[in-house]
């Protein structure tokens, strides 16, 4: 009997030692090279071009603030966030109720991505004029966003509050229908200049926003204003002079201006804050959750935007390859909670990667529209002579079957805009 109990004890001890050894081997096994490289890309120092425009975005909707006032308000709101009650930190600006907020009625939104905007405004010019009464200062602030070099939030995530406050982005698209209204009322030069200025603001936000939503809103600004620009240009003489600001607005977007590296680094920081335990016994988590290894396992999902290959992909206008979730199960023996968190299905990163590319393609289409309308004939043969700067290695513009549209396939298909990016080649009958 004693011998039996002895062997049972030895067996149990051996099993415990084997499990402990397996756990230790899993915990201290070297990280895969791709995870180490991904962490390096996400943690390497990143230069910040120009002035930070986050306070301008944060206070965009409010009238009566100069640059110094915006910075002071920003500092107050950051302090309120930092010292707030965990789990209940304030996410709205303290400007609410202290400064006049520009009203943003639904009527000002004249079509998703600018589709049908000009026609909507032409159908109800008085209604849109009433909607935009008193919005001039807001529209000037939107255009001024182009002067900033980056948009990086000073709000730091906490384990209890991993979702940091975000600006209200609706105001950045408010000027779109105002530009259309200016054109409808015969002030086409003002309308073209306004749309081009907002394209520049969108370009700045796309490549230098530290959240995906900032970059996506920037890409939407570029695409929406470019579409409106094309709709206005087709109603003007082919050789009509463009305002000076349009030269920069319609210049090809560089790989850096399409980059989501800054945005994905910011998203990774937010994800990291959500991984770290904020309550309970930290020692109790350590057997089941290895935070550094969890972050490393998640890193490739974000670091692709910072790899050198991302610039080559953007330059070629090619679909962006996104790494698949890690499949190494051995690493999960000592980190089961971390693996569960890292393997949670998130949004399709290909959808995000493609939107800056579509914004860049829309700008090429507008420039191609202008070039083609200045040629003696507009045909498929003429398209073969399209300048290289107005095409990409993967998406060359083609004419629709009826010759009404110049188009390329979208990288990201959206219901409201259809499967193609289009600009008109003939003014619609009115």
Short mmCIF file of C-alpha atoms in Angstrom, two decimals:
data_model
loop_
_atom_site.label_atom_id
_atom_site.label_comp_id
_atom_site.label_asym_id
_atom_site.label_seq_id
_atom_site.Cartn_x
_atom_site.Cartn_y
_atom_site.Cartn_z
CA UNK A 1 0.00 0.00 0.00
CA UNK A 2 2.77 2.38 0.95
CA UNK A 3 4.66 1.61 -2.21
CA UNK A 4 1.54 2.30 -4.23
CA UNK A 5 1.02 5.65 -2.55
CA UNK A 6 4.69 6.44 -3.03
CA UNK A 7 4.47 5.80 -6.75
CA UNK A 8 1.28 7.85 -6.99
CA UNK A 9 3.05 10.72 -5.27
CA UNK A 10 6.06 10.38 -7.54
CA UNK A 11 3.78 10.32 -10.59
CA UNK A 12 1.92 13.42 -9.47
CA UNK A 13 5.18 15.22 -8.73
CA UNK A 14 6.58 14.20 -12.09
CA UNK A 15 3.46 15.44 -13.80
CA UNK A 16 3.65 18.75 -11.96
CA UNK A 17 7.32 19.13 -12.87
CA UNK A 18 6.59 18.26 -16.50
CA UNK A 19 3.77 20.81 -16.67
CA UNK A 20 5.95 23.41 -14.97
CA UNK A 21 8.78 22.67 -17.39
CA UNK A 22 6.45 22.92 -20.37
CA UNK A 23 5.02 26.19 -19.03
CA UNK A 24 8.55 27.59 -18.48
CA UNK A 25 9.69 26.50 -21.93
CA UNK A 26 6.65 28.18 -23.46
CA UNK A 27 7.11 31.35 -21.41
CA UNK A 28 10.80 31.78 -22.21
CA UNK A 29 10.91 30.44 -25.76
CA UNK A 30 12.43 33.05 -28.10
CA UNK A 31 9.92 35.26 -29.87
CA UNK A 32 9.53 34.66 -33.62
CA UNK A 33 11.59 37.00 -35.77
CA UNK A 34 8.53 38.58 -37.36
CA UNK A 35 7.16 39.53 -33.95
CA UNK A 36 10.48 41.03 -32.85
CA UNK A 37 10.69 43.05 -36.06
CA UNK A 38 7.10 44.19 -35.69
CA UNK A 39 7.77 45.45 -32.16
CA UNK A 40 10.86 47.27 -33.40
CA UNK A 41 8.88 49.03 -36.11
CA UNK A 42 6.14 50.08 -33.69
CA UNK A 43 8.51 51.32 -30.99
CA UNK A 44 11.22 53.00 -33.10
CA UNK A 45 11.43 56.81 -32.79
CA UNK A 46 9.22 58.44 -35.39
CA UNK A 47 9.86 62.00 -36.59
CA UNK A 48 6.93 64.38 -36.26
CA UNK A 49 6.79 66.82 -39.19
CA UNK A 50 5.53 70.33 -38.55
CA UNK A 51 3.19 71.50 -35.82
CA UNK A 52 0.72 69.25 -34.02
CA UNK A 53 -2.80 70.08 -35.19
CA UNK A 54 -4.70 67.92 -32.69
CA UNK A 55 -5.88 70.89 -30.63
CA UNK A 56 -7.26 72.47 -33.82
CA UNK A 57 -9.21 69.27 -34.52
CA UNK A 58 -10.31 68.96 -30.90
CA UNK A 59 -11.79 72.47 -30.84
CA UNK A 60 -12.81 72.67 -34.52
CA UNK A 61 -16.52 73.07 -33.91
CA UNK A 62 -16.21 75.97 -31.46
CA UNK A 63 -16.11 79.64 -32.42
CA UNK A 64 -14.29 82.31 -30.44
CA UNK A 65 -10.97 80.51 -29.80
CA UNK A 66 -7.61 81.72 -31.09
CA UNK A 67 -4.49 79.53 -31.21
CA UNK A 68 -3.56 80.28 -27.61
CA UNK A 69 -7.11 79.61 -26.45
CA UNK A 70 -7.19 76.26 -28.25
CA UNK A 71 -3.97 75.15 -26.61
CA UNK A 72 -5.15 76.27 -23.15
CA UNK A 73 -8.44 74.42 -23.57
CA UNK A 74 -6.62 71.34 -24.81
CA UNK A 75 -4.37 71.38 -21.74
CA UNK A 76 -7.39 71.66 -19.44
CA UNK A 77 -9.15 68.74 -21.09
CA UNK A 78 -6.03 66.55 -20.94
CA UNK A 79 -5.68 67.34 -17.23
CA UNK A 80 -9.36 66.48 -16.64
CA UNK A 81 -8.80 63.17 -18.40
CA UNK A 82 -5.60 62.37 -16.52
CA UNK A 83 -7.11 63.12 -13.10
CA UNK A 84 -10.59 61.75 -13.78
CA UNK A 85 -12.23 58.87 -11.96
CA UNK A 86 -10.98 55.55 -13.39
CA UNK A 87 -13.60 54.08 -15.66
CA UNK A 88 -15.51 57.38 -15.73
CA UNK A 89 -13.04 59.85 -17.18
CA UNK A 90 -14.67 62.70 -19.16
CA UNK A 91 -14.53 62.23 -22.94
CA UNK A 92 -16.24 65.47 -24.02
CA UNK A 93 -14.47 68.81 -24.28
CA UNK A 94 -14.98 71.38 -21.56
CA UNK A 95 -15.57 73.87 -24.42
CA UNK A 96 -19.16 72.62 -24.57
CA UNK A 97 -21.37 75.31 -23.09
CA UNK A 98 -18.48 77.77 -22.75
CA UNK A 99 -17.98 78.62 -26.43
CA UNK A 100 -20.50 78.80 -29.29
CA UNK A 101 -20.73 75.43 -31.06
CA UNK A 102 -21.44 75.64 -34.78
CA UNK A 103 -24.72 73.82 -35.50
CA UNK A 104 -24.28 70.95 -37.94
CA UNK A 105 -27.71 69.93 -39.28
CA UNK A 106 -28.08 66.85 -41.40
CA UNK A 107 -28.92 68.95 -44.48
CA UNK A 108 -25.30 70.11 -44.71
CA UNK A 109 -24.27 66.55 -45.57
CA UNK A 110 -24.95 66.49 -49.28
CA UNK A 111 -24.04 62.90 -50.09
CA UNK A 112 -21.69 60.24 -48.80
CA UNK A 113 -18.22 60.71 -50.24
CA UNK A 114 -19.58 63.66 -52.19
CA UNK A 115 -21.71 61.48 -54.45
CA UNK A 116 -24.54 63.64 -55.80
CA UNK A 117 -23.53 66.65 -53.73
CA UNK A 118 -23.67 69.22 -56.52
CA UNK A 119 -27.06 67.98 -57.72
CA UNK A 120 -28.46 68.05 -54.18
CA UNK A 121 -27.35 71.63 -53.63
CA UNK A 122 -28.66 72.72 -57.03
CA UNK A 123 -32.06 71.27 -56.10
CA UNK A 124 -32.30 73.32 -52.88
CA UNK A 125 -29.82 76.23 -52.90
CA UNK A 126 -31.82 78.33 -50.43
CA UNK A 127 -32.00 75.49 -47.95
CA UNK A 128 -28.25 74.94 -48.09
CA UNK A 129 -27.61 78.68 -47.83
CA UNK A 130 -29.65 78.80 -44.62
CA UNK A 131 -27.82 75.76 -43.29
CA UNK A 132 -24.41 77.38 -43.76
CA UNK A 133 -25.29 80.80 -42.36
CA UNK A 134 -22.65 81.68 -39.81
CA UNK A 135 -20.31 78.83 -40.79
CA UNK A 136 -17.61 80.90 -42.48
CA UNK A 137 -15.22 80.77 -39.51
CA UNK A 138 -15.62 76.99 -39.27
CA UNK A 139 -14.86 76.58 -42.96
CA UNK A 140 -11.73 78.67 -42.56
CA UNK A 141 -10.61 76.46 -39.68
CA UNK A 142 -11.14 73.33 -41.77
CA UNK A 143 -8.99 74.76 -44.58
CA UNK A 144 -6.33 75.76 -42.04
CA UNK A 145 -5.83 72.12 -41.01
CA UNK A 146 -3.62 71.76 -44.09
CA UNK A 147 -1.00 73.89 -42.35
CA UNK A 148 -0.32 71.32 -39.63
CA UNK A 149 2.29 68.61 -39.95
CA UNK A 150 0.72 65.90 -37.78
CA UNK A 151 -2.30 65.14 -35.60
CA UNK A 152 -1.20 63.29 -32.48
CA UNK A 153 -3.45 63.07 -29.43
CA UNK A 154 -2.08 64.08 -26.01
CA UNK A 155 -4.67 61.84 -24.30
CA UNK A 156 -2.95 58.76 -22.88
CA UNK A 157 -4.93 55.52 -22.54
CA UNK A 158 -5.34 53.83 -19.16
CA UNK A 159 -6.05 50.18 -18.39
CA UNK A 160 -9.39 51.30 -16.97
CA UNK A 161 -10.00 53.68 -19.89
CA UNK A 162 -8.27 52.32 -23.01
CA UNK A 163 -10.56 54.28 -25.35
CA UNK A 164 -9.31 57.85 -25.30
CA UNK A 165 -11.39 60.93 -26.19
CA UNK A 166 -11.68 61.68 -29.89
CA UNK A 167 -12.51 64.93 -31.69
CA UNK A 168 -15.92 65.39 -33.26
CA UNK A 169 -15.05 64.84 -36.92
CA UNK A 170 -18.36 65.83 -38.49
CA UNK A 171 -17.30 69.50 -38.99
CA UNK A 172 -14.51 68.64 -41.45
CA UNK A 173 -17.03 67.71 -44.15
CA UNK A 174 -19.39 70.61 -43.48
CA UNK A 175 -17.74 72.91 -46.07
CA UNK A 176 -18.36 70.45 -48.91
CA UNK A 177 -21.90 71.60 -49.67
CA UNK A 178 -20.86 75.23 -49.13
CA UNK A 179 -18.34 74.85 -51.96
CA UNK A 180 -21.06 73.34 -54.15
CA UNK A 181 -23.36 76.24 -53.27
CA UNK A 182 -20.72 78.79 -54.29
CA UNK A 183 -20.42 77.11 -57.69
CA UNK A 184 -24.20 76.97 -58.15
CA UNK A 185 -24.39 80.69 -57.41
CA UNK A 186 -21.75 81.49 -60.01
CA UNK A 187 -18.71 81.84 -57.75
CA UNK A 188 -16.83 78.93 -59.29
CA UNK A 189 -13.35 80.27 -58.52
CA UNK A 190 -14.18 80.45 -54.82
CA UNK A 191 -15.75 76.99 -54.96
CA UNK A 192 -12.75 75.39 -56.66
CA UNK A 193 -10.30 77.05 -54.26
CA UNK A 194 -12.34 75.87 -51.27
CA UNK A 195 -12.51 72.27 -52.44
CA UNK A 196 -8.78 72.21 -53.20
CA UNK A 197 -7.93 73.70 -49.79
CA UNK A 198 -9.95 70.99 -48.08
CA UNK A 199 -8.25 68.31 -50.18
CA UNK A 200 -4.96 69.55 -48.74
CA UNK A 201 -6.37 69.31 -45.21
CA UNK A 202 -7.51 65.78 -45.91
CA UNK A 203 -4.12 64.82 -47.28
CA UNK A 204 -2.45 66.09 -44.10
CA UNK A 205 -4.81 64.10 -41.87
CA UNK A 206 -4.57 60.89 -43.90
CA UNK A 207 -0.86 60.30 -43.50
CA UNK A 208 -0.25 61.92 -40.11
CA UNK A 209 -3.24 61.03 -37.93
CA UNK A 210 -2.46 58.85 -34.90
CA UNK A 211 -5.76 56.93 -35.05
CA UNK A 212 -7.37 55.07 -37.90
CA UNK A 213 -10.47 57.23 -37.70
CA UNK A 214 -8.38 60.40 -38.21
CA UNK A 215 -6.69 58.91 -41.26
CA UNK A 216 -9.96 57.52 -42.66
CA UNK A 217 -11.72 60.87 -42.24
CA UNK A 218 -8.78 62.51 -44.00
CA UNK A 219 -9.09 60.07 -46.91
CA UNK A 220 -12.85 60.75 -47.03
CA UNK A 221 -12.16 64.50 -47.21
CA UNK A 222 -9.81 63.97 -50.14
CA UNK A 223 -12.19 61.73 -52.04
CA UNK A 224 -15.33 63.80 -51.36
CA UNK A 225 -13.81 67.13 -52.30
CA UNK A 226 -12.06 65.63 -55.33
CA UNK A 227 -15.37 64.23 -56.56
CA UNK A 228 -17.06 67.61 -56.11
CA UNK A 229 -14.13 69.25 -57.87
CA UNK A 230 -14.61 66.95 -60.86
CA UNK A 231 -18.36 67.64 -60.94
CA UNK A 232 -17.70 71.37 -61.00
CA UNK A 233 -14.88 71.25 -63.54
CA UNK A 234 -16.94 69.34 -66.09
CA UNK A 235 -19.41 72.24 -66.12
CA UNK A 236 -16.63 74.75 -66.86
CA UNK A 237 -14.61 75.25 -70.04
CA UNK A 238 -11.91 72.60 -70.45
CA UNK A 239 -9.20 75.27 -70.37
CA UNK A 240 -10.61 77.14 -67.34
CA UNK A 241 -7.80 78.27 -65.07
CA UNK A 242 -7.59 76.62 -61.67
CA UNK A 243 -6.84 78.53 -58.46
CA UNK A 244 -3.20 78.27 -57.42
CA UNK A 245 -4.03 76.06 -54.41
CA UNK A 246 -5.30 73.34 -56.76
CA UNK A 247 -1.82 72.61 -58.12
CA UNK A 248 -0.74 71.24 -54.74
CA UNK A 249 -4.12 69.63 -54.07
CA UNK A 250 -4.07 67.63 -57.33
CA UNK A 251 -0.39 66.67 -57.16
CA UNK A 252 0.03 62.89 -56.85
CA UNK A 253 -0.15 61.71 -53.24
CA UNK A 254 3.20 60.36 -52.09
CA UNK A 255 3.59 57.03 -50.34
CA UNK A 256 4.13 58.95 -47.09
CA UNK A 257 0.86 60.82 -47.51
CA UNK A 258 -0.92 57.49 -47.94
CA UNK A 259 0.92 55.85 -45.05
CA UNK A 260 -1.00 54.51 -42.07
CA UNK A 261 2.13 53.99 -39.98
CA UNK A 262 1.37 56.82 -37.53
CA UNK A 263 -2.24 55.68 -37.27
CA UNK A 264 -1.35 52.04 -36.66
CA UNK A 265 1.23 52.94 -34.03
CA UNK A 266 -1.47 54.89 -32.23
CA UNK A 267 -3.94 52.01 -32.54
CA UNK A 268 -1.31 49.61 -31.18
CA UNK A 269 -0.79 51.84 -28.15
CA UNK A 270 -4.54 51.82 -27.48
CA UNK A 271 -4.69 48.05 -27.90
CA UNK A 272 -1.77 47.66 -25.49
CA UNK A 273 -3.58 49.64 -22.82
CA UNK A 274 -6.53 47.29 -23.14
CA UNK A 275 -4.33 44.23 -22.63
CA UNK A 276 -2.78 45.31 -19.34
CA UNK A 277 -4.75 44.19 -16.27
CA UNK A 278 -6.29 47.18 -14.51
CA UNK A 279 -8.02 45.40 -11.64
CA UNK A 280 -7.56 42.34 -9.49
CA UNK A 281 -4.32 40.67 -8.42
CA UNK A 282 -1.56 41.26 -10.99
CA UNK A 283 0.39 38.26 -9.68
CA UNK A 284 -2.63 36.08 -10.35
CA UNK A 285 -2.65 37.15 -13.99
CA UNK A 286 0.99 36.35 -14.63
CA UNK A 287 0.50 32.60 -14.90
CA UNK A 288 -2.13 33.08 -17.60
CA UNK A 289 -1.21 36.42 -19.18
CA UNK A 290 2.19 37.58 -20.38
CA UNK A 291 1.62 41.18 -21.45
CA UNK A 292 4.89 41.70 -23.39
CA UNK A 293 4.40 38.47 -25.33
CA UNK A 294 0.77 39.28 -25.99
CA UNK A 295 1.76 42.64 -27.43
CA UNK A 296 4.42 40.98 -29.56
CA UNK A 297 1.84 38.48 -30.82
CA UNK A 298 -0.46 41.36 -31.77
CA UNK A 299 2.27 43.57 -33.25
CA UNK A 300 2.37 42.22 -36.84
CA UNK A 301 -1.33 43.13 -37.20
CA UNK A 302 -0.28 46.78 -36.87
CA UNK A 303 3.36 46.93 -37.96
CA UNK A 304 2.74 46.16 -41.65
CA UNK A 305 1.98 49.86 -42.17
CA UNK A 306 5.46 50.83 -40.97
CA UNK A 307 7.45 48.28 -42.97
CA UNK A 308 9.56 49.42 -45.92
CA UNK A 309 7.41 47.21 -48.14
CA UNK A 310 4.36 49.37 -47.36
CA UNK A 311 5.91 52.30 -49.22
CA UNK A 312 6.60 50.10 -52.23
CA UNK A 313 3.02 48.83 -52.18
CA UNK A 314 1.66 52.40 -52.04
CA UNK A 315 3.97 53.52 -54.83
CA UNK A 316 2.72 50.66 -57.03
CA UNK A 317 -0.90 51.20 -55.95
CA UNK A 318 -1.07 47.48 -55.20
CA UNK A 319 -3.33 45.69 -52.70
CA UNK A 320 -1.72 45.69 -49.27
CA UNK A 321 -0.77 42.26 -47.87
CA UNK A 322 -1.91 41.99 -44.23
CA UNK A 323 -0.27 39.38 -41.96
CA UNK A 324 -2.54 36.60 -40.72
CA UNK A 325 -3.00 36.06 -36.95
CA UNK A 326 -0.20 34.08 -35.29
CA UNK A 327 -0.76 30.32 -35.36
CA UNK A 328 1.95 29.24 -32.86
CA UNK A 329 0.05 27.29 -30.18
CA UNK A 330 3.13 26.39 -28.14
CA UNK A 331 3.46 30.05 -27.10
CA UNK A 332 -0.10 29.92 -25.71
CA UNK A 333 0.66 27.27 -23.08
CA UNK A 334 2.06 29.96 -20.75
CA UNK A 335 -0.08 32.75 -22.14
CA UNK A 336 -3.62 31.44 -22.75
CA UNK A 337 -5.36 34.71 -21.91
CA UNK A 338 -2.93 36.68 -24.05
CA UNK A 339 -3.44 34.39 -27.03
CA UNK A 340 -7.20 34.66 -26.65
CA UNK A 341 -6.96 38.46 -26.66
CA UNK A 342 -4.48 38.57 -29.56
CA UNK A 343 -6.59 36.23 -31.68
CA UNK A 344 -9.85 38.15 -31.27
CA UNK A 345 -11.08 38.95 -34.76
CA UNK A 346 -10.88 42.65 -35.49
CA UNK A 347 -11.83 44.80 -38.46
CA UNK A 348 -10.50 43.88 -41.88
CA UNK A 349 -7.27 45.86 -42.13
CA UNK A 350 -7.37 45.60 -45.92
CA UNK A 351 -10.37 47.91 -45.85
CA UNK A 352 -8.36 50.54 -44.02
CA UNK A 353 -5.23 50.05 -46.11
CA UNK A 354 -7.16 50.58 -49.34
CA UNK A 355 -8.89 53.86 -48.51
CA UNK A 356 -5.84 56.14 -48.78
CA UNK A 357 -5.06 54.39 -52.07
CA UNK A 358 -8.57 55.16 -53.31
CA UNK A 359 -8.17 58.80 -52.26
CA UNK A 360 -4.94 58.98 -54.26
CA UNK A 361 -6.64 57.31 -57.22
CA UNK A 362 -9.47 59.86 -57.07
CA UNK A 363 -7.00 62.72 -57.34
CA UNK A 364 -5.39 61.04 -60.36
CA UNK A 365 -8.83 60.71 -61.95
CA UNK A 366 -9.58 64.42 -61.55
CA UNK A 367 -6.23 65.35 -63.08
CA UNK A 368 -6.83 62.84 -65.89
CA UNK A 369 -10.30 64.29 -66.50
CA UNK A 370 -8.80 67.72 -66.92
CA UNK A 371 -6.07 66.45 -69.26
CA UNK A 372 -8.47 64.45 -71.42
CA UNK A 373 -10.94 67.30 -71.81
CA UNK A 374 -8.13 69.44 -73.19
CA UNK A 375 -7.32 66.90 -75.91
CA UNK A 376 -8.85 67.21 -79.41
CA UNK A 377 -10.75 63.93 -78.91
CA UNK A 378 -11.69 61.88 -75.89
CA UNK A 379 -11.44 58.16 -76.65
CA UNK A 380 -9.80 54.94 -75.58
CA UNK A 381 -6.97 55.71 -78.00
CA UNK A 382 -6.37 59.06 -76.34
CA UNK A 383 -6.32 57.33 -72.96
CA UNK A 384 -3.32 55.31 -74.09
CA UNK A 385 -1.35 58.57 -74.14
CA UNK A 386 -2.36 59.46 -70.59
CA UNK A 387 0.72 60.82 -68.75
CA UNK A 388 2.34 58.36 -66.36
CA UNK A 389 1.65 60.62 -63.37
CA UNK A 390 -2.10 60.23 -64.00
CA UNK A 391 -2.13 56.43 -63.96
CA UNK A 392 -0.83 53.71 -61.66
CA UNK A 393 0.87 50.39 -62.44
CA UNK A 394 -2.23 48.51 -61.29
CA UNK A 395 -5.18 50.82 -62.13
CA UNK A 396 -5.30 52.63 -65.45
CA UNK A 397 -8.41 54.78 -65.96
CA UNK A 398 -10.91 53.60 -68.57
CA UNK A 399 -13.99 55.18 -70.13
CA UNK A 400 -17.38 53.75 -69.31
CA UNK A 401 -19.24 52.10 -72.19
CA UNK A 402 -21.31 55.24 -72.80
CA UNK A 403 -18.28 57.53 -72.58
CA UNK A 404 -19.92 59.45 -69.74
CA UNK A 405 -17.46 58.49 -67.02
CA UNK A 406 -13.74 58.08 -66.51
CA UNK A 407 -13.25 55.37 -63.91
CA UNK A 408 -11.08 52.85 -62.10
CA UNK A 409 -12.03 49.99 -59.82
CA UNK A 410 -12.12 50.78 -56.15
CA UNK A 411 -9.65 49.15 -53.81
CA UNK A 412 -12.33 49.33 -51.10
CA UNK A 413 -15.94 48.83 -52.23
CA UNK A 414 -18.52 50.86 -50.31
CA UNK A 415 -22.26 50.66 -50.79
CA UNK A 416 -22.81 54.39 -51.08
CA UNK A 417 -20.18 54.85 -53.79
CA UNK A 418 -20.37 51.64 -55.80
CA UNK A 419 -17.51 49.43 -57.04
CA UNK A 420 -15.78 52.14 -59.07
CA UNK A 421 -14.28 55.56 -58.62
CA UNK A 422 -15.76 57.82 -61.30
CA UNK A 423 -15.51 61.36 -62.60
CA UNK A 424 -17.83 62.71 -65.32
CA UNK A 425 -16.58 63.49 -68.82
CA UNK A 426 -19.71 65.37 -69.89
CA UNK A 427 -21.79 67.87 -67.96
CA UNK A 428 -25.20 66.48 -67.02
CA UNK A 429 -28.25 67.94 -68.72
CA UNK A 430 -30.08 70.48 -66.59
#
